[in-house]
């Protein structure tokens, strides 16, 4: 995560410069320094929304019942205790965990910093998106799909200038879905260079907790379904396509997410028809032909056609997934690292977390047809691009 303070700059002096920069930009004058690109993009968005820079914009927050419901349904709820131990005990620090809508679900910090946050409407149940409160680390991390650290005058609202905030999006390691944001905020002049690394540690801790829960479910599926593998080449997978066990074939850790009545293509098995189990799916070949081909049509809306033996499907894909498939096709067997994909897609190496989430979502559709470490099309998969 890029830090908000350039190397060698004095924190107090730089914070003052950022406030002067903010005032000059809002007034239409010439700022003493140029806003960072991520800040310029965010200010452009919030100005377009009609938000005001002086004072506070209108806040909105949930009822206690709705807040309780969101907490109960959040996949991050089991990780909050660990996050509080790692990040919430530091002095002058406010730990915040939001959902994917930017609503604050949990907050931890010393009484003094909580009181200051209350004055901003920075409390449980409040929505901290750019649309509501302007440029802030939580809302801007959601808008940019990347970690963000902001200091003082980089916030759009003047009342947020006494703060720094450092946020990182959290994704479901099984599906790539955005689950929420982990944020650490505090008085601007207490910002430490290690805060970004601590927030990233919190993100990895939360995602690891979800992964441990996922592994326990795979263990249960393996215990229930392993006797069914004795009949020949087959796999046991969960609803997201993660492999619990296999026999007669090696496909790595994931195939495409199964769906009743829809064929899927698996390297080494060809076309398969998923069979529902109580804890997941049994995957067996539907015929003898085990070739797999992909055809990506970019003429209009990206359209992907998959053919595996006698079965196949045709589906629309997002433009981002189409871009990734084209890049992997061009890279060939050498593949691409997460950093290389980030540079190709976003122009920098700062969107690695987002790239991994996008690949995870693509693998929900294609599974083991897309290899990881490095990212590439699996051996034996033929692809054409039109």
mmCIF file of C-alpha atoms in Angstrom:
data_model
loop_
_atom_site.group_PDB
_atom_site.id
_atom_site.type_symbol
_atom_site.label_atom_id
_atom_site.label_comp_id
_atom_site.label_asym_id
_atom_site.label_seq_id
_atom_site.Cartn_x
_atom_site.Cartn_y
_atom_site.Cartn_z
ATOM 1 C CA UNK A 1 0.000 0.000 0.000
ATOM 2 C CA UNK A 2 1.553 3.368 -1.014
ATOM 3 C CA UNK A 3 1.998 5.586 2.049
ATOM 4 C CA UNK A 4 0.439 9.029 2.200
ATOM 5 C CA UNK A 5 3.699 10.746 3.275
ATOM 6 C CA UNK A 6 6.571 10.921 0.741
ATOM 7 C CA UNK A 7 9.927 9.610 2.035
ATOM 8 C CA UNK A 8 11.935 12.273 3.791
ATOM 9 C CA UNK A 9 9.025 14.669 4.364
ATOM 10 C CA UNK A 10 8.165 15.959 7.828
ATOM 11 C CA UNK A 11 4.711 14.657 8.823
ATOM 12 C CA UNK A 12 3.478 17.938 10.423
ATOM 13 C CA UNK A 13 4.788 20.083 7.555
ATOM 14 C CA UNK A 14 3.368 17.780 4.905
ATOM 15 C CA UNK A 15 -0.028 17.636 6.632
ATOM 16 C CA UNK A 16 -0.127 21.463 6.619
ATOM 17 C CA UNK A 17 0.787 21.492 2.914
ATOM 18 C CA UNK A 18 -2.065 19.071 2.166
ATOM 19 C CA UNK A 19 -4.568 21.324 3.915
ATOM 20 C CA UNK A 20 -3.322 24.323 1.909
ATOM 21 C CA UNK A 21 -3.539 22.177 -1.232
ATOM 22 C CA UNK A 22 -7.149 21.294 -0.420
ATOM 23 C CA UNK A 23 -8.142 24.898 0.209
ATOM 24 C CA UNK A 24 -6.509 26.087 -3.016
ATOM 25 C CA UNK A 25 -8.088 23.391 -5.195
ATOM 26 C CA UNK A 26 -11.575 23.918 -3.736
ATOM 27 C CA UNK A 27 -11.236 27.693 -4.188
ATOM 28 C CA UNK A 28 -10.077 27.267 -7.790
ATOM 29 C CA UNK A 29 -6.588 28.572 -7.053
ATOM 30 C CA UNK A 30 -3.104 27.188 -7.617
ATOM 31 C CA UNK A 31 -2.209 24.553 -4.998
ATOM 32 C CA UNK A 32 1.287 24.414 -3.417
ATOM 33 C CA UNK A 33 1.552 20.761 -4.483
ATOM 34 C CA UNK A 34 -0.282 18.506 -6.893
ATOM 35 C CA UNK A 35 -2.815 16.043 -5.431
ATOM 36 C CA UNK A 36 -1.957 12.380 -5.877
ATOM 37 C CA UNK A 37 -3.769 10.722 -8.783
ATOM 38 C CA UNK A 38 -5.969 8.640 -6.497
ATOM 39 C CA UNK A 39 -7.011 11.803 -4.628
ATOM 40 C CA UNK A 40 -7.698 13.751 -7.832
ATOM 41 C CA UNK A 41 -9.932 10.967 -9.153
ATOM 42 C CA UNK A 42 -11.859 10.799 -5.911
ATOM 43 C CA UNK A 43 -12.327 14.580 -5.637
ATOM 44 C CA UNK A 44 -13.583 14.653 -9.205
ATOM 45 C CA UNK A 45 -16.149 11.982 -8.334
ATOM 46 C CA UNK A 46 -17.423 13.644 -5.161
ATOM 47 C CA UNK A 47 -17.558 17.134 -6.692
ATOM 48 C CA UNK A 48 -19.632 15.607 -9.479
ATOM 49 C CA UNK A 49 -21.993 14.276 -6.818
ATOM 50 C CA UNK A 50 -22.504 17.792 -5.455
ATOM 51 C CA UNK A 51 -20.931 17.193 -2.040
ATOM 52 C CA UNK A 52 -19.642 20.163 -0.066
ATOM 53 C CA UNK A 53 -16.085 20.476 1.212
ATOM 54 C CA UNK A 54 -16.767 22.765 4.179
ATOM 55 C CA UNK A 55 -18.369 21.173 7.243
ATOM 56 C CA UNK A 56 -20.102 17.805 7.132
ATOM 57 C CA UNK A 57 -22.306 16.347 4.435
ATOM 58 C CA UNK A 58 -25.554 14.666 5.445
ATOM 59 C CA UNK A 59 -24.916 11.352 7.241
ATOM 60 C CA UNK A 60 -27.054 8.235 7.091
ATOM 61 C CA UNK A 61 -27.007 5.248 9.406
ATOM 62 C CA UNK A 62 -28.874 2.012 9.989
ATOM 63 C CA UNK A 63 -31.347 1.047 12.657
ATOM 64 C CA UNK A 64 -30.054 -1.172 15.466
ATOM 65 C CA UNK A 65 -32.021 -4.133 14.089
ATOM 66 C CA UNK A 66 -30.564 -3.751 10.588
ATOM 67 C CA UNK A 67 -27.055 -3.312 12.016
ATOM 68 C CA UNK A 68 -27.461 -6.517 14.050
ATOM 69 C CA UNK A 69 -28.704 -8.382 10.968
ATOM 70 C CA UNK A 70 -25.726 -7.283 8.877
ATOM 71 C CA UNK A 71 -23.287 -8.244 11.609
ATOM 72 C CA UNK A 72 -24.840 -11.696 11.912
ATOM 73 C CA UNK A 73 -24.657 -12.264 8.133
ATOM 74 C CA UNK A 74 -21.139 -10.868 7.674
ATOM 75 C CA UNK A 75 -18.450 -13.460 6.811
ATOM 76 C CA UNK A 76 -16.051 -11.186 8.727
ATOM 77 C CA UNK A 77 -17.776 -11.603 12.082
ATOM 78 C CA UNK A 78 -15.552 -14.514 13.185
ATOM 79 C CA UNK A 79 -12.403 -12.516 12.424
ATOM 80 C CA UNK A 80 -13.347 -9.379 14.361
ATOM 81 C CA UNK A 81 -12.029 -10.680 17.697
ATOM 82 C CA UNK A 82 -8.598 -11.396 16.223
ATOM 83 C CA UNK A 83 -8.554 -8.039 14.437
ATOM 84 C CA UNK A 84 -9.280 -6.232 17.693
ATOM 85 C CA UNK A 85 -6.369 -8.023 19.371
ATOM 86 C CA UNK A 86 -3.948 -7.170 16.557
ATOM 87 C CA UNK A 87 -5.063 -3.655 15.621
ATOM 88 C CA UNK A 88 -7.546 -2.374 18.178
ATOM 89 C CA UNK A 89 -5.276 -2.170 21.216
ATOM 90 C CA UNK A 90 -2.903 0.498 19.855
ATOM 91 C CA UNK A 91 -3.163 3.980 21.398
ATOM 92 C CA UNK A 92 -4.728 6.811 19.358
ATOM 93 C CA UNK A 93 -6.062 4.283 16.852
ATOM 94 C CA UNK A 94 -9.594 3.502 15.734
ATOM 95 C CA UNK A 95 -10.164 0.102 14.121
ATOM 96 C CA UNK A 96 -13.193 -0.061 11.827
ATOM 97 C CA UNK A 97 -14.644 -3.013 9.888
ATOM 98 C CA UNK A 98 -17.300 -2.348 7.249
ATOM 99 C CA UNK A 99 -19.399 -4.468 4.935
ATOM 100 C CA UNK A 100 -19.259 -4.321 1.130
ATOM 101 C CA UNK A 101 -21.643 -1.326 1.165
ATOM 102 C CA UNK A 102 -19.248 0.731 3.295
ATOM 103 C CA UNK A 103 -21.475 0.477 6.390
ATOM 104 C CA UNK A 104 -19.481 0.385 9.642
ATOM 105 C CA UNK A 105 -20.294 -2.890 11.414
ATOM 106 C CA UNK A 106 -17.664 -2.860 14.169
ATOM 107 C CA UNK A 107 -15.504 -0.188 15.771
ATOM 108 C CA UNK A 108 -12.777 -0.453 18.410
ATOM 109 C CA UNK A 109 -10.596 2.217 20.006
ATOM 110 C CA UNK A 110 -9.799 4.207 23.124
ATOM 111 C CA UNK A 111 -12.596 6.412 24.552
ATOM 112 C CA UNK A 112 -10.923 9.645 23.450
ATOM 113 C CA UNK A 113 -10.537 8.697 19.811
ATOM 114 C CA UNK A 114 -14.067 7.220 19.747
ATOM 115 C CA UNK A 115 -15.499 10.518 21.000
ATOM 116 C CA UNK A 116 -13.693 12.423 18.250
ATOM 117 C CA UNK A 117 -15.009 9.930 15.711
ATOM 118 C CA UNK A 118 -18.553 10.352 17.021
ATOM 119 C CA UNK A 119 -18.379 14.055 16.141
ATOM 120 C CA UNK A 120 -17.759 13.017 12.492
ATOM 121 C CA UNK A 121 -20.582 10.476 12.433
ATOM 122 C CA UNK A 122 -17.874 7.795 12.233
ATOM 123 C CA UNK A 123 -19.641 5.112 14.253
ATOM 124 C CA UNK A 124 -21.385 1.746 13.945
ATOM 125 C CA UNK A 125 -24.224 1.727 11.426
ATOM 126 C CA UNK A 126 -22.986 4.782 9.487
ATOM 127 C CA UNK A 127 -22.343 4.539 5.741
ATOM 128 C CA UNK A 128 -18.836 5.757 4.807
ATOM 129 C CA UNK A 129 -18.917 5.708 1.038
ATOM 130 C CA UNK A 130 -17.672 8.553 -1.149
ATOM 131 C CA UNK A 131 -21.289 9.254 -2.055
ATOM 132 C CA UNK A 132 -22.096 9.999 1.596
ATOM 133 C CA UNK A 133 -19.001 11.541 3.177
ATOM 134 C CA UNK A 134 -16.659 12.370 0.304
ATOM 135 C CA UNK A 135 -13.076 11.212 -0.139
ATOM 136 C CA UNK A 136 -12.098 8.899 2.719
ATOM 137 C CA UNK A 137 -10.030 5.715 2.864
ATOM 138 C CA UNK A 138 -13.025 3.377 3.233
ATOM 139 C CA UNK A 139 -15.140 4.856 0.452
ATOM 140 C CA UNK A 140 -12.196 5.462 -1.850
ATOM 141 C CA UNK A 141 -10.870 1.908 -1.308
ATOM 142 C CA UNK A 142 -14.310 0.657 -2.399
ATOM 143 C CA UNK A 143 -14.392 2.988 -5.408
ATOM 144 C CA UNK A 144 -10.818 2.204 -6.487
ATOM 145 C CA UNK A 145 -10.939 -1.507 -5.539
ATOM 146 C CA UNK A 146 -7.505 -1.069 -3.929
ATOM 147 C CA UNK A 147 -5.877 -0.250 -0.570
ATOM 148 C CA UNK A 148 -5.833 3.477 0.229
ATOM 149 C CA UNK A 149 -4.087 5.698 2.778
ATOM 150 C CA UNK A 150 -5.163 9.340 3.118
ATOM 151 C CA UNK A 151 -3.804 12.126 5.289
ATOM 152 C CA UNK A 152 -5.258 15.431 6.452
ATOM 153 C CA UNK A 153 -6.223 17.655 3.494
ATOM 154 C CA UNK A 154 -6.515 14.689 1.131
ATOM 155 C CA UNK A 155 -9.940 14.123 2.689
ATOM 156 C CA UNK A 156 -12.627 16.096 0.869
ATOM 157 C CA UNK A 157 -14.525 17.248 3.956
ATOM 158 C CA UNK A 158 -12.642 19.837 5.990
ATOM 159 C CA UNK A 159 -13.860 18.292 9.253
ATOM 160 C CA UNK A 160 -11.897 15.132 8.385
ATOM 161 C CA UNK A 161 -8.604 17.032 7.977
ATOM 162 C CA UNK A 162 -7.423 16.310 11.552
ATOM 163 C CA UNK A 163 -7.393 12.582 10.661
ATOM 164 C CA UNK A 164 -5.460 10.006 8.709
ATOM 165 C CA UNK A 165 -7.160 6.831 7.509
ATOM 166 C CA UNK A 166 -5.731 3.614 6.057
ATOM 167 C CA UNK A 167 -8.053 1.034 4.498
ATOM 168 C CA UNK A 168 -7.836 -2.247 2.615
ATOM 169 C CA UNK A 169 -10.675 -4.180 0.905
ATOM 170 C CA UNK A 170 -11.240 -7.746 2.123
ATOM 171 C CA UNK A 171 -12.221 -10.415 -0.402
ATOM 172 C CA UNK A 172 -13.620 -13.901 0.017
ATOM 173 C CA UNK A 173 -10.628 -16.167 -0.796
ATOM 174 C CA UNK A 174 -13.035 -18.786 -2.191
ATOM 175 C CA UNK A 175 -14.977 -16.619 -4.625
ATOM 176 C CA UNK A 176 -13.151 -13.275 -4.955
ATOM 177 C CA UNK A 177 -16.283 -11.450 -3.783
ATOM 178 C CA UNK A 178 -15.781 -8.183 -1.884
ATOM 179 C CA UNK A 179 -16.766 -8.694 1.768
ATOM 180 C CA UNK A 180 -15.919 -5.333 3.286
ATOM 181 C CA UNK A 181 -13.084 -3.032 4.319
ATOM 182 C CA UNK A 182 -10.670 -2.969 7.251
ATOM 183 C CA UNK A 183 -9.703 0.574 8.243
ATOM 184 C CA UNK A 184 -7.391 2.085 10.836
ATOM 185 C CA UNK A 185 -7.830 5.801 11.526
ATOM 186 C CA UNK A 186 -6.440 8.265 14.026
ATOM 187 C CA UNK A 187 -5.215 11.825 14.601
ATOM 188 C CA UNK A 188 -3.266 12.958 11.524
ATOM 189 C CA UNK A 189 -0.020 13.671 13.359
ATOM 190 C CA UNK A 190 0.094 10.158 14.842
ATOM 191 C CA UNK A 191 0.350 8.442 11.435
ATOM 192 C CA UNK A 192 3.194 5.902 11.462
ATOM 193 C CA UNK A 193 4.799 4.402 8.332
ATOM 194 C CA UNK A 194 3.961 0.892 9.611
ATOM 195 C CA UNK A 195 0.183 1.487 9.712
ATOM 196 C CA UNK A 196 -0.294 0.368 6.097
ATOM 197 C CA UNK A 197 1.524 -2.913 6.768
ATOM 198 C CA UNK A 198 -0.570 -3.492 9.901
ATOM 199 C CA UNK A 199 -3.814 -2.972 7.991
ATOM 200 C CA UNK A 200 -2.652 -5.383 5.307
ATOM 201 C CA UNK A 201 -1.847 -7.889 8.065
ATOM 202 C CA UNK A 202 -5.412 -7.462 9.310
ATOM 203 C CA UNK A 203 -6.773 -8.109 5.830
ATOM 204 C CA UNK A 204 -4.719 -11.274 5.463
ATOM 205 C CA UNK A 205 -5.785 -12.382 8.948
ATOM 206 C CA UNK A 206 -9.472 -11.981 8.081
ATOM 207 C CA UNK A 207 -9.120 -13.813 4.778
ATOM 208 C CA UNK A 208 -7.159 -16.615 6.488
ATOM 209 C CA UNK A 209 -9.952 -17.030 9.040
ATOM 210 C CA UNK A 210 -12.477 -17.458 6.238
ATOM 211 C CA UNK A 211 -10.129 -19.930 4.542
ATOM 212 C CA UNK A 212 -9.845 -22.034 7.717
ATOM 213 C CA UNK A 213 -13.638 -22.231 7.917
ATOM 214 C CA UNK A 214 -13.667 -23.247 4.249
ATOM 215 C CA UNK A 215 -11.117 -26.022 4.867
ATOM 216 C CA UNK A 216 -13.253 -27.450 7.664
ATOM 217 C CA UNK A 217 -16.194 -27.692 5.257
ATOM 218 C CA UNK A 218 -14.021 -29.473 2.688
ATOM 219 C CA UNK A 219 -12.933 -31.933 5.390
ATOM 220 C CA UNK A 220 -16.583 -32.755 6.130
ATOM 221 C CA UNK A 221 -17.312 -33.215 2.411
ATOM 222 C CA UNK A 222 -14.301 -35.523 2.061
ATOM 223 C CA UNK A 223 -15.460 -37.713 4.954
ATOM 224 C CA UNK A 224 -18.982 -38.023 3.546
ATOM 225 C CA UNK A 225 -18.173 -38.516 -0.145
ATOM 226 C CA UNK A 226 -14.883 -40.398 -0.429
ATOM 227 C CA UNK A 227 -16.545 -43.851 -0.820
ATOM 228 C CA UNK A 228 -18.145 -42.571 -4.062
ATOM 229 C CA UNK A 229 -14.716 -42.108 -5.675
ATOM 230 C CA UNK A 230 -14.028 -45.839 -5.850
ATOM 231 C CA UNK A 231 -15.916 -46.234 -9.170
ATOM 232 C CA UNK A 232 -13.341 -44.438 -11.341
ATOM 233 C CA UNK A 233 -12.150 -40.948 -12.371
ATOM 234 C CA UNK A 234 -14.126 -38.479 -10.271
ATOM 235 C CA UNK A 235 -13.914 -35.440 -7.992
ATOM 236 C CA UNK A 236 -15.643 -34.217 -4.846
ATOM 237 C CA UNK A 237 -16.082 -30.422 -4.852
ATOM 238 C CA UNK A 238 -18.002 -27.794 -2.891
ATOM 239 C CA UNK A 239 -20.487 -25.261 -4.267
ATOM 240 C CA UNK A 240 -17.659 -22.958 -5.390
ATOM 241 C CA UNK A 241 -15.739 -25.704 -7.209
ATOM 242 C CA UNK A 242 -13.011 -26.194 -4.576
ATOM 243 C CA UNK A 243 -11.741 -29.769 -4.631
ATOM 244 C CA UNK A 244 -12.129 -31.840 -1.462
ATOM 245 C CA UNK A 245 -10.894 -35.128 -2.958
ATOM 246 C CA UNK A 246 -10.281 -36.834 -6.289
ATOM 247 C CA UNK A 247 -9.485 -40.178 -7.887
ATOM 248 C CA UNK A 248 -7.887 -40.893 -11.243
ATOM 249 C CA UNK A 249 -7.303 -37.247 -12.170
ATOM 250 C CA UNK A 250 -5.201 -34.302 -10.949
ATOM 251 C CA UNK A 251 -6.735 -30.835 -11.455
ATOM 252 C CA UNK A 252 -5.220 -28.710 -8.724
ATOM 253 C CA UNK A 253 -7.331 -27.027 -6.105
ATOM 254 C CA UNK A 254 -10.369 -25.790 -8.032
ATOM 255 C CA UNK A 255 -12.701 -26.455 -10.956
ATOM 256 C CA UNK A 256 -15.614 -24.389 -12.269
ATOM 257 C CA UNK A 257 -18.482 -23.907 -9.811
ATOM 258 C CA UNK A 258 -21.015 -26.703 -10.410
ATOM 259 C CA UNK A 259 -24.681 -26.113 -11.206
ATOM 260 C CA UNK A 260 -27.409 -28.740 -11.551
ATOM 261 C CA UNK A 261 -28.029 -29.778 -15.154
ATOM 262 C CA UNK A 262 -25.162 -27.709 -16.621
ATOM 263 C CA UNK A 263 -22.056 -29.414 -18.016
ATOM 264 C CA UNK A 264 -18.648 -28.211 -16.922
ATOM 265 C CA UNK A 265 -15.252 -28.851 -18.504
ATOM 266 C CA UNK A 266 -12.450 -30.254 -16.375
ATOM 267 C CA UNK A 267 -8.884 -30.757 -17.660
ATOM 268 C CA UNK A 268 -8.237 -34.501 -17.824
ATOM 269 C CA UNK A 269 -11.948 -35.370 -17.524
ATOM 270 C CA UNK A 270 -13.452 -33.376 -20.384
ATOM 271 C CA UNK A 271 -17.173 -32.644 -20.174
ATOM 272 C CA UNK A 272 -18.751 -33.556 -16.828
ATOM 273 C CA UNK A 273 -22.282 -33.454 -15.459
ATOM 274 C CA UNK A 274 -22.289 -32.545 -11.733
ATOM 275 C CA UNK A 275 -24.248 -34.775 -9.366
ATOM 276 C CA UNK A 276 -25.565 -33.162 -6.195
ATOM 277 C CA UNK A 277 -24.495 -34.470 -2.784
ATOM 278 C CA UNK A 278 -25.668 -33.318 0.636
ATOM 279 C CA UNK A 279 -22.346 -31.540 1.292
ATOM 280 C CA UNK A 280 -21.288 -30.671 -2.264
ATOM 281 C CA UNK A 281 -20.984 -32.282 -5.709
ATOM 282 C CA UNK A 282 -19.701 -35.465 -7.342
ATOM 283 C CA UNK A 283 -18.029 -34.744 -10.700
ATOM 284 C CA UNK A 284 -17.629 -37.602 -13.255
ATOM 285 C CA UNK A 285 -16.900 -37.649 -17.021
ATOM 286 C CA UNK A 286 -19.956 -37.520 -19.291
ATOM 287 C CA UNK A 287 -18.167 -39.149 -22.263
ATOM 288 C CA UNK A 288 -14.844 -40.375 -23.633
ATOM 289 C CA UNK A 289 -13.757 -37.124 -25.367
ATOM 290 C CA UNK A 290 -11.650 -35.102 -22.917
ATOM 291 C CA UNK A 291 -10.597 -32.163 -25.112
ATOM 292 C CA UNK A 292 -11.462 -28.628 -23.946
ATOM 293 C CA UNK A 293 -11.675 -25.543 -26.186
ATOM 294 C CA UNK A 294 -12.570 -21.907 -25.516
ATOM 295 C CA UNK A 295 -13.720 -19.284 -28.027
ATOM 296 C CA UNK A 296 -13.832 -15.623 -26.960
ATOM 297 C CA UNK A 297 -15.890 -13.351 -29.213
ATOM 298 C CA UNK A 298 -15.108 -9.647 -28.657
ATOM 299 C CA UNK A 299 -17.206 -8.393 -31.587
ATOM 300 C CA UNK A 300 -19.855 -6.845 -29.325
ATOM 301 C CA UNK A 301 -20.527 -7.837 -25.702
ATOM 302 C CA UNK A 302 -17.768 -10.304 -24.749
ATOM 303 C CA UNK A 303 -19.098 -13.824 -25.260
ATOM 304 C CA UNK A 304 -17.249 -16.960 -24.175
ATOM 305 C CA UNK A 305 -18.033 -20.386 -25.649
ATOM 306 C CA UNK A 306 -16.731 -23.526 -23.965
ATOM 307 C CA UNK A 307 -16.694 -26.934 -25.610
ATOM 308 C CA UNK A 308 -15.700 -30.119 -23.805
ATOM 309 C CA UNK A 309 -16.381 -33.278 -25.755
ATOM 310 C CA UNK A 310 -20.062 -33.392 -26.703
ATOM 311 C CA UNK A 311 -21.143 -30.781 -24.130
ATOM 312 C CA UNK A 312 -20.598 -27.076 -23.755
ATOM 313 C CA UNK A 313 -22.037 -23.657 -22.996
ATOM 314 C CA UNK A 314 -22.009 -20.039 -24.141
ATOM 315 C CA UNK A 315 -22.010 -17.161 -21.642
ATOM 316 C CA UNK A 316 -21.470 -13.412 -21.503
ATOM 317 C CA UNK A 317 -18.398 -12.383 -19.532
ATOM 318 C CA UNK A 318 -17.386 -9.032 -18.086
ATOM 319 C CA UNK A 319 -15.035 -6.842 -20.090
ATOM 320 C CA UNK A 320 -12.474 -7.164 -17.290
ATOM 321 C CA UNK A 321 -12.583 -10.969 -17.496
ATOM 322 C CA UNK A 322 -12.362 -10.757 -21.286
ATOM 323 C CA UNK A 323 -9.244 -8.557 -20.917
ATOM 324 C CA UNK A 324 -7.688 -11.092 -18.531
ATOM 325 C CA UNK A 325 -8.401 -14.005 -20.887
ATOM 326 C CA UNK A 326 -6.838 -12.134 -23.815
ATOM 327 C CA UNK A 327 -3.726 -11.348 -21.743
ATOM 328 C CA UNK A 328 -3.384 -14.975 -20.618
ATOM 329 C CA UNK A 329 -3.875 -16.170 -24.200
ATOM 330 C CA UNK A 330 -1.091 -13.857 -25.409
ATOM 331 C CA UNK A 331 1.230 -14.803 -22.537
ATOM 332 C CA UNK A 332 1.126 -18.475 -23.468
ATOM 333 C CA UNK A 333 2.662 -21.166 -21.223
ATOM 334 C CA UNK A 334 4.931 -18.634 -19.475
ATOM 335 C CA UNK A 335 1.873 -16.975 -17.932
ATOM 336 C CA UNK A 336 1.756 -13.759 -15.929
ATOM 337 C CA UNK A 337 2.355 -12.875 -12.286
ATOM 338 C CA UNK A 338 -0.203 -10.918 -10.259
ATOM 339 C CA UNK A 339 2.060 -7.846 -10.513
ATOM 340 C CA UNK A 340 2.320 -8.168 -14.298
ATOM 341 C CA UNK A 341 -1.452 -8.507 -14.626
ATOM 342 C CA UNK A 342 -1.940 -5.467 -12.380
ATOM 343 C CA UNK A 343 0.340 -3.370 -14.590
ATOM 344 C CA UNK A 344 -1.384 -4.605 -17.764
ATOM 345 C CA UNK A 345 -4.897 -3.929 -16.439
ATOM 346 C CA UNK A 346 -4.433 -0.837 -14.250
ATOM 347 C CA UNK A 347 -1.103 0.680 -15.301
ATOM 348 C CA UNK A 348 0.620 -0.017 -11.962
ATOM 349 C CA UNK A 349 1.452 -2.873 -9.580
ATOM 350 C CA UNK A 350 -0.729 -1.474 -6.775
ATOM 351 C CA UNK A 351 -3.866 -3.500 -7.638
ATOM 352 C CA UNK A 352 -2.511 -6.980 -6.870
ATOM 353 C CA UNK A 353 -5.285 -7.693 -4.341
ATOM 354 C CA UNK A 354 -7.899 -6.710 -6.916
ATOM 355 C CA UNK A 355 -6.238 -8.851 -9.595
ATOM 356 C CA UNK A 356 -6.326 -11.888 -7.312
ATOM 357 C CA UNK A 357 -10.005 -11.274 -6.594
ATOM 358 C CA UNK A 358 -10.788 -10.971 -10.322
ATOM 359 C CA UNK A 359 -8.921 -14.209 -11.070
ATOM 360 C CA UNK A 360 -10.831 -15.936 -8.275
ATOM 361 C CA UNK A 361 -14.132 -14.825 -9.825
ATOM 362 C CA UNK A 362 -12.955 -15.957 -13.270
ATOM 363 C CA UNK A 363 -11.990 -19.347 -11.851
ATOM 364 C CA UNK A 364 -15.503 -19.685 -10.450
ATOM 365 C CA UNK A 365 -16.562 -19.787 -14.123
ATOM 366 C CA UNK A 366 -13.613 -21.745 -15.551
ATOM 367 C CA UNK A 367 -11.998 -23.447 -12.570
ATOM 368 C CA UNK A 368 -8.843 -25.414 -13.364
ATOM 369 C CA UNK A 369 -8.884 -24.189 -16.970
ATOM 370 C CA UNK A 370 -7.046 -21.176 -15.505
ATOM 371 C CA UNK A 371 -3.845 -22.069 -13.654
ATOM 372 C CA UNK A 372 -2.286 -20.021 -10.870
ATOM 373 C CA UNK A 373 1.369 -19.327 -9.945
ATOM 374 C CA UNK A 374 1.708 -17.985 -12.589
ATOM 375 C CA UNK A 375 -1.681 -17.171 -14.064
ATOM 376 C CA UNK A 376 -2.117 -18.934 -17.428
ATOM 377 C CA UNK A 377 -4.469 -21.153 -19.395
ATOM 378 C CA UNK A 378 -4.109 -24.765 -18.312
ATOM 379 C CA UNK A 379 -2.098 -27.176 -20.425
ATOM 380 C CA UNK A 380 -4.212 -28.699 -23.178
ATOM 381 C CA UNK A 381 -6.800 -25.894 -23.226
ATOM 382 C CA UNK A 382 -7.083 -24.406 -26.709
ATOM 383 C CA UNK A 383 -8.443 -20.877 -27.063
ATOM 384 C CA UNK A 384 -9.339 -18.636 -29.982
ATOM 385 C CA UNK A 385 -10.034 -14.899 -29.783
ATOM 386 C CA UNK A 386 -12.234 -13.134 -32.326
#
